GROMACS .gro file of C-alpha atoms in nm:
model
  509
    1MET     CA    1  11.084  -3.131   1.324
    2ILE     CA    2  10.895  -2.755   1.296
    3GLN     CA    3  10.567  -2.872   1.103
    4LYS     CA    4  10.570  -3.197   1.390
    5LEU     CA    5  10.528  -2.975   1.642
    6LYS     CA    6  10.381  -2.653   1.492
    7SER     CA    7  10.049  -2.899   1.342
    8HIS     CA    8  10.084  -3.033   1.695
    9GLN     CA    9   9.771  -2.856   1.961
   10THR     CA   10   9.871  -2.913   2.345
   11GLU     CA   11   9.547  -2.967   2.548
   12GLU     CA   12   9.597  -2.666   2.765
   13TYR     CA   13   9.734  -2.375   2.705
   14MET     CA   14  10.122  -2.515   2.828
   15ILE     CA   15  10.381  -2.728   2.771
   16ASP     CA   16  10.347  -3.084   2.698
   17GLU     CA   17  10.565  -3.374   2.635
   18PHE     CA   18  10.594  -3.399   2.336
   19VAL     CA   19  10.654  -3.129   2.267
   20TYR     CA   20  10.913  -3.015   2.604
   21ASN     CA   21  11.095  -3.332   2.386
   22LEU     CA   22  11.155  -3.266   2.012
   23LEU     CA   23  11.224  -2.926   2.207
   24LYS     CA   24  11.491  -3.050   2.314
   25GLU     CA   25  11.586  -3.295   2.069
   26PHE     CA   26  11.599  -3.002   1.792
   27SER     CA   27  11.714  -2.756   2.064
   28LEU     CA   28  12.056  -2.990   2.160
   29ASN     CA   29  12.119  -3.159   1.773
   30LEU     CA   30  12.178  -2.798   1.681
   31ASN     CA   31  12.327  -2.654   2.042
   32LYS     CA   32  12.121  -2.376   2.072
   33GLU     CA   33  11.863  -2.161   2.292
   34ILE     CA   34  11.507  -2.246   2.040
   35ALA     CA   35  11.209  -2.028   2.143
   36ILE     CA   36  10.777  -2.079   2.070
   37VAL     CA   37  10.540  -1.843   2.049
   38LEU     CA   38  10.225  -2.049   2.170
   39ASN     CA   39   9.871  -1.910   2.156
   40ARG     CA   40   9.595  -1.958   2.387
   41LYS     CA   41   9.496  -2.265   2.178
   42GLY     CA   42   9.764  -2.381   2.208
   43ARG     CA   43   9.880  -2.415   1.950
   44ILE     CA   44  10.242  -2.282   1.793
   45GLU     CA   45  10.261  -1.963   1.643
   46GLU     CA   46  10.628  -1.876   1.559
   47PHE     CA   47  10.987  -2.040   1.568
   48LEU     CA   48  11.289  -1.898   1.661
   49ILE     CA   49  11.660  -2.045   1.651
   50GLU     CA   50  11.947  -1.846   1.881
   51LYS     CA   51  11.974  -1.453   2.045
   52LYS     CA   52  11.879  -1.301   1.705
   53GLU     CA   53  11.623  -1.361   1.668
   54PHE     CA   54  11.473  -1.358   1.954
   55ALA     CA   55  11.564  -1.006   1.949
   56GLU     CA   56  11.396  -0.937   1.660
   57LEU     CA   57  11.126  -1.066   1.872
   58GLU     CA   58  11.100  -0.844   2.111
   59ASN     CA   59  11.139  -0.519   1.900
   60GLN     CA   60  10.848  -0.650   1.669
   61ASP     CA   61  10.520  -0.483   1.668
   62SER     CA   62  10.300  -0.660   1.557
   63PHE     CA   63  10.310  -0.960   1.804
   64PRO     CA   64  10.009  -1.266   1.876
   65LYS     CA   65   9.735  -1.093   2.096
   66LYS     CA   66   9.775  -1.380   2.316
   67ALA     CA   67  10.128  -1.570   2.354
   68ALA     CA   68  10.308  -1.784   2.572
   69LEU     CA   69  10.657  -1.788   2.537
   70ILE     CA   70  10.900  -2.080   2.536
   71PHE     CA   71  11.312  -2.095   2.565
   72THR     CA   72  11.518  -2.375   2.609
   73ARG     CA   73  11.828  -2.259   2.776
   74LEU     CA   74  12.134  -2.500   2.749
   75SER     CA   75  12.329  -2.439   3.089
   76SER     CA   76  12.150  -2.496   3.398
   77ALA     CA   77  11.927  -2.174   3.491
   78SER     CA   78  11.570  -2.204   3.485
   79HIS     CA   79  11.489  -1.885   3.595
   80PRO     CA   80  11.412  -1.575   3.352
   81SER     CA   81  11.634  -1.336   3.239
   82MET     CA   82  11.593  -0.969   3.198
   83LEU     CA   83  11.616  -0.964   2.818
   84ASP     CA   84  11.292  -1.238   2.865
   85LEU     CA   85  11.153  -1.069   3.124
   86SER     CA   86  11.204  -0.727   2.931
   87THR     CA   87  11.012  -0.898   2.676
   88LEU     CA   88  10.707  -1.020   2.863
   89ILE     CA   89  10.626  -0.693   2.951
   90MET     CA   90  10.689  -0.512   2.711
   91LYS     CA   91  10.432  -0.736   2.435
   92LYS     CA   92  10.233  -0.824   2.676
   93TYR     CA   93  10.207  -1.174   2.667
   94ASP     CA   94  10.052  -1.437   2.941
   95TYR     CA   95  10.356  -1.591   3.003
   96VAL     CA   96  10.700  -1.644   3.027
   97MET     CA   97  10.919  -2.013   3.058
   98THR     CA   98  11.259  -2.071   3.098
   99ILE     CA   99  11.355  -2.479   3.025
  100SER     CA  100  11.621  -2.530   3.166
  101LEU     CA  101  11.793  -2.887   2.965
  102LYS     CA  102  12.021  -2.904   3.171
  103THR     CA  103  11.863  -2.949   3.486
  104GLU     CA  104  11.509  -3.047   3.328
  105GLU     CA  105  11.376  -2.775   3.524
  106ALA     CA  106  11.169  -2.502   3.449
  107THR     CA  107  11.029  -2.152   3.566
  108ILE     CA  108  10.676  -1.961   3.425
  109ALA     CA  109  10.723  -1.619   3.553
  110PHE     CA  110  10.320  -1.366   3.524
  111TRP     CA  111  10.267  -1.090   3.283
  112GLY     CA  112  10.101  -0.807   3.583
  113SER     CA  113   9.998  -0.409   3.592
  114GLN     CA  114  10.128  -0.292   3.805
  115LEU     CA  115  10.528  -0.391   3.685
  116LYS     CA  116  10.664  -0.528   4.027
  117GLU     CA  117  10.468  -0.740   4.034
  118VAL     CA  118  10.566  -1.062   3.781
  119GLU     CA  119  10.452  -1.386   3.988
  120THR     CA  120  10.688  -1.650   3.898
  121ILE     CA  121  10.569  -2.071   3.965
  122GLY     CA  122  10.913  -2.223   4.019
  123PRO     CA  123  11.174  -2.367   3.916
  124HIS     CA  124  11.026  -2.673   3.969
  125ARG     CA  125  11.006  -3.057   3.680
  126ILE     CA  126  10.994  -3.016   3.304
  127GLU     CA  127  10.702  -3.284   3.429
  128TYR     CA  128  10.543  -3.048   3.670
  129PHE     CA  129  10.365  -2.836   3.388
  130TYR     CA  130  10.240  -3.092   3.201
  131ASN     CA  131   9.956  -3.102   3.401
  132LEU     CA  132   9.927  -2.779   3.499
  133ASP     CA  133   9.571  -2.540   3.534
  134ILE     CA  134   9.710  -2.272   3.351
  135SER     CA  135   9.378  -2.186   3.193
  136SER     CA  136   9.321  -2.054   3.591
  137LYS     CA  137   9.577  -1.986   3.657
  138ILE     CA  138   9.616  -1.711   3.359
  139SER     CA  139   9.265  -1.607   3.534
  140GLU     CA  140   9.340  -1.533   3.871
  141VAL     CA  141   9.596  -1.312   3.765
  142ASP     CA  142   9.333  -1.157   3.477
  143GLU     CA  143   9.153  -1.107   3.821
  144LYS     CA  144   9.456  -0.955   4.013
  145GLN     CA  145   9.485  -0.707   3.716
  146ARG     CA  146   9.116  -0.556   3.727
  147GLU     CA  147   9.180  -0.558   4.055
  148ARG     CA  148   9.463  -0.354   4.087
  149GLU     CA  149   9.302  -0.128   3.810
  150LYS     CA  150   9.016  -0.047   3.961
  151ILE     CA  151   9.258   0.106   4.284
  152HIS     CA  152   9.507   0.286   4.007
  153GLU     CA  153   9.308   0.543   3.979
  154THR     CA  154   9.348   0.612   4.328
  155LEU     CA  155   9.703   0.609   4.279
  156THR     CA  156   9.854   0.913   4.280
  157GLU     CA  157   9.748   1.002   4.659
  158LYS     CA  158   9.901   0.609   4.769
  159GLU     CA  159  10.208   0.758   4.981
  160GLU     CA  160  10.461   0.612   4.724
  161ARG     CA  161  10.804   0.474   4.841
  162ALA     CA  162  11.159   0.621   4.711
  163LEU     CA  163  11.463   0.462   4.655
  164LEU     CA  164  11.708   0.737   4.623
  165VAL     CA  165  11.984   0.668   4.381
  166ASP     CA  166  12.326   0.884   4.309
  167VAL     CA  167  12.661   0.886   4.180
  168TRP     CA  168  12.969   1.058   4.328
  169PRO     CA  169  13.304   1.105   4.245
  170LYS     CA  170  13.480   1.066   4.591
  171SER     CA  171  13.326   0.944   4.864
  172SER     CA  172  13.386   1.256   5.139
  173SER     CA  173  13.256   1.531   4.924
  174GLU     CA  174  12.966   1.706   5.163
  175LEU     CA  175  12.809   1.902   4.914
  176ASP     CA  176  12.723   1.540   4.746
  177ARG     CA  177  12.565   1.426   5.091
  178HIS     CA  178  12.367   1.766   5.126
  179LEU     CA  179  12.212   1.770   4.760
  180LEU     CA  180  12.111   1.409   4.872
  181GLU     CA  181  11.922   1.527   5.169
  182GLU     CA  182  11.783   1.833   5.005
  183LEU     CA  183  11.644   1.528   4.723
  184GLU     CA  184  11.482   1.354   4.975
  185SER     CA  185  11.371   1.690   5.063
  186LEU     CA  186  11.197   1.779   4.738
  187CYS     CA  187  11.060   1.402   4.774
  188LYS     CA  188  11.003   1.468   5.109
  189THR     CA  189  10.697   1.754   4.972
  190ALA     CA  190  10.621   1.581   4.677
  191GLY     CA  191  10.430   1.323   4.909
  192VAL     CA  192  10.765   1.025   4.862
  193LYS     CA  193  10.839   0.857   5.192
  194VAL     CA  194  11.158   0.784   5.126
  195VAL     CA  195  11.300   0.403   5.193
  196ASP     CA  196  11.668   0.384   5.066
  197LYS     CA  197  11.949   0.521   4.974
  198VAL     CA  198  12.223   0.389   4.755
  199VAL     CA  199  12.473   0.551   4.597
  200GLN     CA  200  12.807   0.484   4.381
  201VAL     CA  201  13.108   0.607   4.376
  202ARG     CA  202  13.316   0.534   4.075
  203ARG     CA  203  13.480   0.854   3.843
  204SER     CA  204  13.261   0.801   3.559
  205ILE     CA  205  12.919   0.758   3.446
  206ASP     CA  206  12.816   0.480   3.314
  207PRO     CA  207  12.629   0.588   2.942
  208ALA     CA  208  12.395   0.243   2.927
  209TYR     CA  209  12.293   0.272   3.339
  210PHE     CA  210  12.434   0.610   3.475
  211ILE     CA  211  12.537   0.346   3.792
  212GLY     CA  212  12.666   0.087   3.738
  213ARG     CA  213  12.536  -0.285   3.570
  214GLY     CA  214  12.598  -0.464   3.831
  215LYS     CA  215  12.518  -0.181   4.104
  216ALA     CA  216  12.148  -0.123   3.858
  217GLU     CA  217  12.114  -0.543   3.927
  218GLU     CA  218  12.259  -0.498   4.368
  219ILE     CA  219  11.860  -0.208   4.322
  220LEU     CA  220  11.694  -0.374   4.131
  221SER     CA  221  11.721  -0.679   4.488
  222ILE     CA  222  11.694  -0.374   4.747
  223CYS     CA  223  11.364  -0.273   4.585
  224GLN     CA  224  11.219  -0.652   4.565
  225GLN     CA  225  11.299  -0.711   4.962
  226LYS     CA  226  11.177  -0.358   5.068
  227ASP     CA  227  10.864  -0.340   4.847
  228ILE     CA  228  11.012   0.076   4.646
  229ASP     CA  229  10.768   0.182   4.425
  230VAL     CA  230  10.949   0.406   4.248
  231VAL     CA  231  11.362   0.474   4.198
  232ILE     CA  232  11.505   0.805   4.212
  233PHE     CA  233  11.803   0.964   4.030
  234ASN     CA  234  12.001   1.240   4.179
  235ARG     CA  235  12.099   1.348   3.848
  236GLU     CA  236  11.933   1.389   3.559
  237LEU     CA  237  11.888   1.082   3.315
  238SER     CA  238  11.869   1.029   2.958
  239PRO     CA  239  11.635   0.884   2.791
  240ALA     CA  240  11.832   0.572   2.732
  241GLN     CA  241  11.970   0.523   3.081
  242ILE     CA  242  11.588   0.593   3.233
  243LYS     CA  243  11.493   0.292   2.965
  244ASN     CA  244  11.722   0.126   3.094
  245LEU     CA  245  11.715   0.114   3.385
  246GLU     CA  246  11.420   0.083   3.370
  247GLU     CA  247  11.361  -0.312   3.174
  248LEU     CA  248  11.625  -0.355   3.456
  249LEU     CA  249  11.448  -0.295   3.793
  250LEU     CA  250  11.020  -0.340   3.628
  251ARG     CA  251  11.001   0.014   3.868
  252LYS     CA  252  10.930   0.364   3.727
  253VAL     CA  253  11.287   0.474   3.708
  254ILE     CA  254  11.309   0.944   3.739
  255ASP     CA  255  11.559   1.209   3.867
  256ARG     CA  256  11.597   1.520   4.009
  257THR     CA  257  11.412   1.718   3.815
  258ASP     CA  258  11.082   1.536   3.655
  259VAL     CA  259  11.061   1.545   4.120
  260ILE     CA  260  11.067   1.919   4.114
  261LEU     CA  261  10.843   1.942   3.837
  262ASP     CA  262  10.571   1.687   3.989
  263ILE     CA  263  10.593   1.993   4.294
  264PHE     CA  264  10.546   2.197   4.063
  265ALA     CA  265  10.306   2.060   3.935
  266ARG     CA  266  10.087   2.021   4.317
  267ARG     CA  267  10.186   2.362   4.332
  268ALA     CA  268  10.002   2.569   4.010
  269ARG     CA  269   9.725   2.683   4.093
  270THR     CA  270   9.666   2.975   3.883
  271LYS     CA  271   9.603   3.001   3.473
  272GLU     CA  272  10.016   3.105   3.402
  273GLY     CA  273  10.121   2.828   3.679
  274LYS     CA  274   9.969   2.574   3.543
  275LEU     CA  275  10.115   2.637   3.122
  276GLN     CA  276  10.433   2.686   3.225
  277VAL     CA  277  10.407   2.315   3.469
  278GLU     CA  278  10.269   2.141   3.109
  279LEU     CA  279  10.570   2.389   2.943
  280ALA     CA  280  10.835   2.233   3.147
  281GLN     CA  281  10.671   1.893   3.159
  282LEU     CA  282  10.646   1.845   2.764
  283LEU     CA  283  10.989   2.013   2.728
  284THR     CA  284  11.107   1.713   2.971
  285LEU     CA  285  10.909   1.433   2.788
  286LEU     CA  286  10.989   1.525   2.425
  287PRO     CA  287  11.409   1.416   2.446
  288ARG     CA  288  11.292   1.090   2.574
  289LEU     CA  289  10.995   0.922   2.321
  290ARG     CA  290  11.241   0.813   2.102
  291GLY     CA  291  11.272   0.470   2.280
  292THR     CA  292  11.100   0.559   2.534
  293GLY     CA  293  11.097   0.242   2.876
  294VAL     CA  294  10.872  -0.025   2.955
  295LEU     CA  295  10.691   0.209   3.250
  296LEU     CA  296  10.685   0.588   2.985
  297SER     CA  297  10.465   0.359   2.760
  298ARG     CA  298  10.148   0.427   3.048
  299LEU     CA  299  10.161   0.741   3.256
  300GLY     CA  300   9.896   0.686   3.520
  301GLY     CA  301   9.971   0.748   3.818
  302GLY     CA  302  10.200   0.900   4.128
  303ILE     CA  303  10.508   1.150   4.154
  304GLY     CA  304  10.647   1.296   3.814
  305THR     CA  305  10.318   1.232   3.667
  306ARG     CA  306  10.103   1.444   3.836
  307GLY     CA  307   9.968   1.788   3.666
  308PRO     CA  308   9.810   2.001   3.460
  309GLY     CA  309  10.047   1.838   3.199
  310GLU     CA  310  10.002   1.528   3.235
  311THR     CA  311  10.006   1.366   2.930
  312LYS     CA  312  10.013   1.020   2.799
  313LEU     CA  313  10.276   0.940   2.562
  314GLU     CA  314  10.057   0.765   2.320
  315ILE     CA  315  10.036   1.109   2.139
  316ASP     CA  316  10.261   1.134   1.923
  317ARG     CA  317  10.629   1.341   1.914
  318ARG     CA  318  10.412   1.600   1.644
  319HIS     CA  319  10.080   1.681   1.896
  320ILE     CA  320  10.317   1.798   2.184
  321GLN     CA  321  10.538   1.990   1.951
  322ARG     CA  322  10.193   2.177   1.846
  323ARG     CA  323  10.163   2.182   2.208
  324ILE     CA  324  10.468   2.334   2.284
  325GLU     CA  325  10.407   2.669   2.050
  326GLU     CA  326  10.037   2.702   2.158
  327ILE     CA  327  10.149   2.671   2.539
  328LYS     CA  328  10.425   2.906   2.430
  329LYS     CA  329  10.187   3.165   2.244
  330GLU     CA  330   9.930   3.206   2.523
  331LEU     CA  331  10.239   3.265   2.775
  332GLU     CA  332  10.332   3.565   2.492
  333LYS     CA  333  10.000   3.686   2.556
  334VAL     CA  334  10.053   3.674   2.905
  335LYS     CA  335  10.413   3.832   2.900
  336LYS     CA  336  10.250   4.115   2.699
  337SER     CA  337   9.954   4.126   2.967
  338ARG     CA  338  10.229   4.206   3.193
  339GLU     CA  339  10.465   4.446   3.017
  340VAL     CA  340  10.051   4.674   2.992
  341GLN     CA  341  10.092   4.683   3.295
  342ARG     CA  342  10.431   4.727   3.367
  343LYS     CA  343  10.419   5.018   3.211
  344SER     CA  344  10.087   5.156   3.357
  345ARG     CA  345  10.377   5.114   3.718
  346ILE     CA  346  10.684   5.297   3.572
  347GLU     CA  347  10.397   5.643   3.490
  348ASN     CA  348  10.217   5.556   3.834
  349GLN     CA  349  10.625   5.542   3.984
  350VAL     CA  350  10.515   5.329   4.124
  351PRO     CA  351  10.889   5.096   4.220
  352VAL     CA  352  10.953   4.698   4.239
  353VAL     CA  353  11.063   4.483   4.435
  354SER     CA  354  11.097   4.131   4.410
  355ILE     CA  355  11.188   3.892   4.624
  356ILE     CA  356  11.393   3.569   4.482
  357GLY     CA  357  11.582   3.309   4.646
  358TYR     CA  358  11.666   2.948   4.745
  359THR     CA  359  11.406   2.766   4.783
  360ASN     CA  360  11.238   2.726   5.124
  361ALA     CA  361  11.446   3.000   5.283
  362GLY     CA  362  11.220   3.135   5.386
  363LYS     CA  363  11.018   3.412   5.040
  364SER     CA  364  10.652   3.412   5.176
  365THR     CA  365  10.709   3.459   5.526
  366LEU     CA  366  10.890   3.773   5.450
  367MET     CA  367  10.583   3.888   5.244
  368ASN     CA  368  10.369   3.742   5.479
  369ARG     CA  369  10.494   3.882   5.770
  370ILE     CA  370  10.581   4.275   5.521
  371SER     CA  371  10.197   4.259   5.379
  372LYS     CA  372  10.012   4.044   5.569
  373ALA     CA  373   9.887   3.871   5.134
  374ASP     CA  374   9.832   3.493   5.333
  375VAL     CA  375  10.056   3.407   5.056
  376LEU     CA  376  10.112   2.997   5.127
  377VAL     CA  377  10.397   2.914   5.324
  378GLU     CA  378  10.463   2.548   5.468
  379ASP     CA  379  10.782   2.374   5.525
  380LYS     CA  380  10.827   2.229   5.235
  381LEU     CA  381  10.991   2.268   4.864
  382PHE     CA  382  10.860   2.540   4.615
  383ALA     CA  383  10.625   2.607   4.866
  384THR     CA  384  10.507   2.863   4.635
  385LEU     CA  385  10.458   2.878   4.290
  386ASP     CA  386  10.236   3.169   4.172
  387THR     CA  387  10.384   3.571   4.206
  388THR     CA  388  10.219   3.744   4.382
  389THR     CA  389  10.165   4.092   4.414
  390ARG     CA  390  10.098   4.334   4.710
  391ARG     CA  391  10.172   4.728   4.755
  392VAL     CA  392  10.364   4.835   5.095
  393TYR     CA  393  10.312   5.111   5.226
  394HIS     CA  394  10.647   5.231   5.494
  395LYS     CA  395  10.717   5.622   5.582
  396GLY     CA  396  10.549   5.695   5.343
  397LYS     CA  397  10.670   5.531   5.040
  398GLU     CA  398  10.451   5.285   4.835
  399PHE     CA  399  10.588   5.030   4.618
  400LEU     CA  400  10.467   4.698   4.555
  401LEU     CA  401  10.634   4.360   4.673
  402THR     CA  402  10.635   4.067   4.411
  403ASP     CA  403  10.749   3.698   4.534
  404THR     CA  404  10.841   3.433   4.319
  405VAL     CA  405  10.940   3.050   4.233
  406GLY     CA  406  11.225   2.996   4.451
  407PHE     CA  407  11.549   2.843   4.251
  408ILE     CA  408  11.735   2.569   4.345
  409ARG     CA  409  12.088   2.344   4.236
  410ASN     CA  410  12.113   2.212   3.903
  411LEU     CA  411  11.786   2.373   3.771
  412PRO     CA  412  11.768   2.200   3.355
  413HIS     CA  413  11.765   2.459   3.107
  414HIS     CA  414  11.420   2.410   2.975
  415LEU     CA  415  11.328   2.512   3.365
  416VAL     CA  416  11.413   2.795   3.378
  417GLU     CA  417  11.247   2.845   3.021
  418ALA     CA  418  10.890   2.718   3.120
  419PHE     CA  419  10.896   2.977   3.352
  420SER     CA  420  11.108   3.282   3.185
  421SER     CA  421  10.725   3.462   3.149
  422THR     CA  422  10.704   3.487   3.503
  423LEU     CA  423  11.078   3.484   3.665
  424GLU     CA  424  11.114   3.815   3.333
  425GLU     CA  425  10.963   4.020   3.621
  426VAL     CA  426  11.242   4.040   3.871
  427LYS     CA  427  11.386   4.193   3.538
  428TYR     CA  428  11.177   4.527   3.545
  429SER     CA  429  11.192   4.545   3.935
  430ASN     CA  430  11.364   4.826   4.118
  431LEU     CA  431  11.511   4.681   4.419
  432ILE     CA  432  11.575   4.269   4.408
  433LEU     CA  433  11.576   4.093   4.826
  434ASN     CA  434  11.735   3.774   4.771
  435VAL     CA  435  11.658   3.551   5.079
  436VAL     CA  436  11.917   3.340   5.264
  437ASP     CA  437  11.873   3.077   5.484
  438ILE     CA  438  12.145   3.154   5.706
  439SER     CA  439  12.037   2.841   5.985
  440ASP     CA  440  12.163   2.601   5.698
  441PRO     CA  441  12.490   2.475   5.690
  442TYR     CA  442  12.541   2.581   5.327
  443TYR     CA  443  12.345   2.935   5.312
  444TYR     CA  444  12.719   3.079   5.083
  445ASP     CA  445  12.657   2.786   4.773
  446HIS     CA  446  12.242   2.880   4.755
  447ILE     CA  447  12.352   3.252   4.753
  448LYS     CA  448  12.548   3.196   4.457
  449VAL     CA  449  12.307   2.979   4.320
  450SER     CA  450  12.060   3.245   4.349
  451GLU     CA  451  12.284   3.529   4.227
  452ASP     CA  452  12.446   3.336   3.875
  453LEU     CA  453  11.981   3.246   3.792
  454LEU     CA  454  11.993   3.663   3.804
  455LYS     CA  455  12.198   3.690   3.595
  456GLN     CA  456  12.132   3.403   3.327
  457LEU     CA  457  11.823   3.610   3.357
  458GLY     CA  458  11.967   3.926   3.306
  459ALA     CA  459  11.836   4.095   3.604
  460GLU     CA  460  12.284   4.116   3.790
  461ASN     CA  461  12.311   4.528   3.748
  462ILE     CA  462  11.971   4.530   3.964
  463PRO     CA  463  12.058   4.689   4.308
  464LEU     CA  464  11.992   4.368   4.544
  465ILE     CA  465  11.936   4.353   4.915
  466ARG     CA  466  12.083   4.017   5.092
  467VAL     CA  467  11.874   3.902   5.343
  468TYR     CA  468  11.910   3.704   5.622
  469ASN     CA  469  11.682   3.477   5.736
  470LYS     CA  470  11.592   3.256   6.008
  471ILE     CA  471  11.823   3.448   6.265
  472ASP     CA  472  11.659   3.204   6.561
  473LYS     CA  473  11.864   2.978   6.416
  474VAL     CA  474  12.147   3.027   6.477
  475ASP     CA  475  12.457   3.233   6.665
  476LEU     CA  476  12.472   3.559   6.464
  477SER     CA  477  12.853   3.548   6.636
  478SER     CA  478  12.954   3.286   6.428
  479VAL     CA  479  12.734   3.405   6.099
  480ASP     CA  480  13.059   3.530   5.821
  481VAL     CA  481  12.891   3.755   5.526
  482PHE     CA  482  13.197   3.706   5.250
  483ASP     CA  483  13.168   4.002   5.095
  484ASN     CA  484  12.990   4.391   5.084
  485VAL     CA  485  12.689   4.356   4.985
  486PRO     CA  486  12.370   4.529   5.117
  487HIS     CA  487  12.267   4.305   5.365
  488VAL     CA  488  12.041   4.286   5.703
  489PHE     CA  489  11.929   4.033   5.995
  490ILE     CA  490  11.606   3.950   6.034
  491SER     CA  491  11.292   3.688   6.170
  492ALA     CA  492  11.006   3.720   5.936
  493GLN     CA  493  10.888   3.372   6.175
  494ASP     CA  494  10.877   3.706   6.547
  495GLY     CA  495  10.991   3.968   6.283
  496ARG     CA  496  11.276   4.103   6.462
  497GLY     CA  497  11.454   4.330   6.171
  498ILE     CA  498  11.229   4.359   5.921
  499ASP     CA  499  11.212   4.717   6.023
  500THR     CA  500  11.590   4.810   6.004
  501LEU     CA  501  11.468   4.567   5.558
  502LEU     CA  502  11.176   4.825   5.520
  503ASP     CA  503  11.396   5.133   5.600
  504MET     CA  504  11.670   4.992   5.352
  505ILE     CA  505  11.424   4.918   5.046
  506VAL     CA  506  11.269   5.273   5.113
  507GLU     CA  507  11.606   5.493   5.070
  508ARG     CA  508  11.682   5.266   4.764
  509ILE     CA  509  11.422   5.265   4.545
   0.00000   0.00000   0.00000
C-alpha cells in the first residue's frame, strides 16, 4: 500500500481521491494516525506512522525544500494542532493539512512570513480539496510574504501592540500591581502600545510555560482577537519557557529584561554606551541559543531586537563568546582611561559628586538645573543612559557632578555587569546624591533598590544625601523620611531647594 502511494503522482500539489482513500484505509486498518510529505511535483516523499515519527520529522535538520505535510486524525478534530503549526512554521512547509477520518473533513494551514498570520482554509469536506488550485493559493501566499518583506525594514518604526503578562502569588498585592504598571511605563518608553494585561494568580511558576498551559492558550485567543504583535512577561523567563511560549502563541515573546535592554539600545549615544548595550544584549542572548524559539531564529525588528548590539542568532555560540571578550577588552581600555582621568582629578583635588537614583526620579533635570548641562530630559524611564560629567561652582568651591544611568527593581546581574565600567565611577565619588521621586507611592522601595545596588557596587560607605525631588507634586506634611540619613527636599523642575542642596554638597566635599 505504501508503494502504491509513493508511485502515485497527483495532478495538483494536493491530495486527490486516490491518495485519500488509501490513507484512510491504511490509517483505519492500523488504528493509527499517519502522515505523508508531498513535494511540489505531487509525489509522496515520506510516510510516517504515529507520534514518534511525527516528532522525528519535526526535529529533522534537513527536510524537503518545498513540501506539504498531510496528517490523518482518528478523532473528529480537523484543525491543525499547535504541534502541527509549529512544524509548519519551523520547517517552512508551504502548508499543513489535517484530515479527520471520523467526519471526513479537512483544514489547511498556510505559513506566512509574519507568524501571527497563519492562514487557514476549512474545515471543508475532503472532496472540496480535490479540485482546489493549490498552486495559485501558494503563489498568493508567496506574494503576501514578499509584500511583508518590503515593509520588514520599517518594522522597528511601527508601533507594536503588546499584551503584558504576570504571575502573582496572591491577588491583593499592591506591589505586584505597581510593578506591572512600571512595566507598562517601560513599554511606553520603548514605543510599544499596551493593548491588554493578563495576570494569573498561582503559587508556583510553571517550568514549561511560566504560566499554566490553559492560561497560555487563553492568551493565544486574546492575541488573535486583539491583533497582538508581542507578548511581554513581567518576570525573567528561561530559554525553554521562551521557546515553548513562542511555539504555542505564534508570536514574539520577551521579558522585562528585554524591554529594559531595548530602551538602553535606543538611548545609547556614546561609543562606551553602545558597547555596554551590546555586551548586555549578548550576555542575555547567549543562554538562549540552545533550543531557541520560533521567532528567535530570525531577529528582525521591533522591541527586543534593536540597537547597536543587534545580532542574528545564526551566529554560533563561539562567535558570540569571542565578541563578548572583545567588548570587555574595549571597555577595559575605557576603564583605564577613566582611571587616568580620576588620578588627575585626585591630584588636582577636584571632588566628585555622583547622582544616582531610581529611573525617572528626575536626575537629569537636577543635573541641568545645577550645571546647565543640557542633558536629555523626558518623562520616560531611562531617558539618560550615557554618563555626563560637568564642573559646578558654588560659594567658592568647585566639584564635578556626574549623572548615571537609572536603577530599577529586579535589574538582572548581567546588566549590572555590562554597565560596570560606568557604574564603578560611583565607587570613587566623594559624595553621592540619591534622587528620589517623592510623588511616587513606592518611593521608599525605590530608595532601597538604589542603595542596595550601591552595596553591590561597593559604594555603601561613601557619604550620601537623599534628595527628595518633585515636592511640587506632593503635600510635604504627609511625607515620612523614615530614618536619619541626611536629606533635602527640592523641586528640580522649578528650582525650590536647590540652593539648600548646593550648600549641603559643599559642606560635605
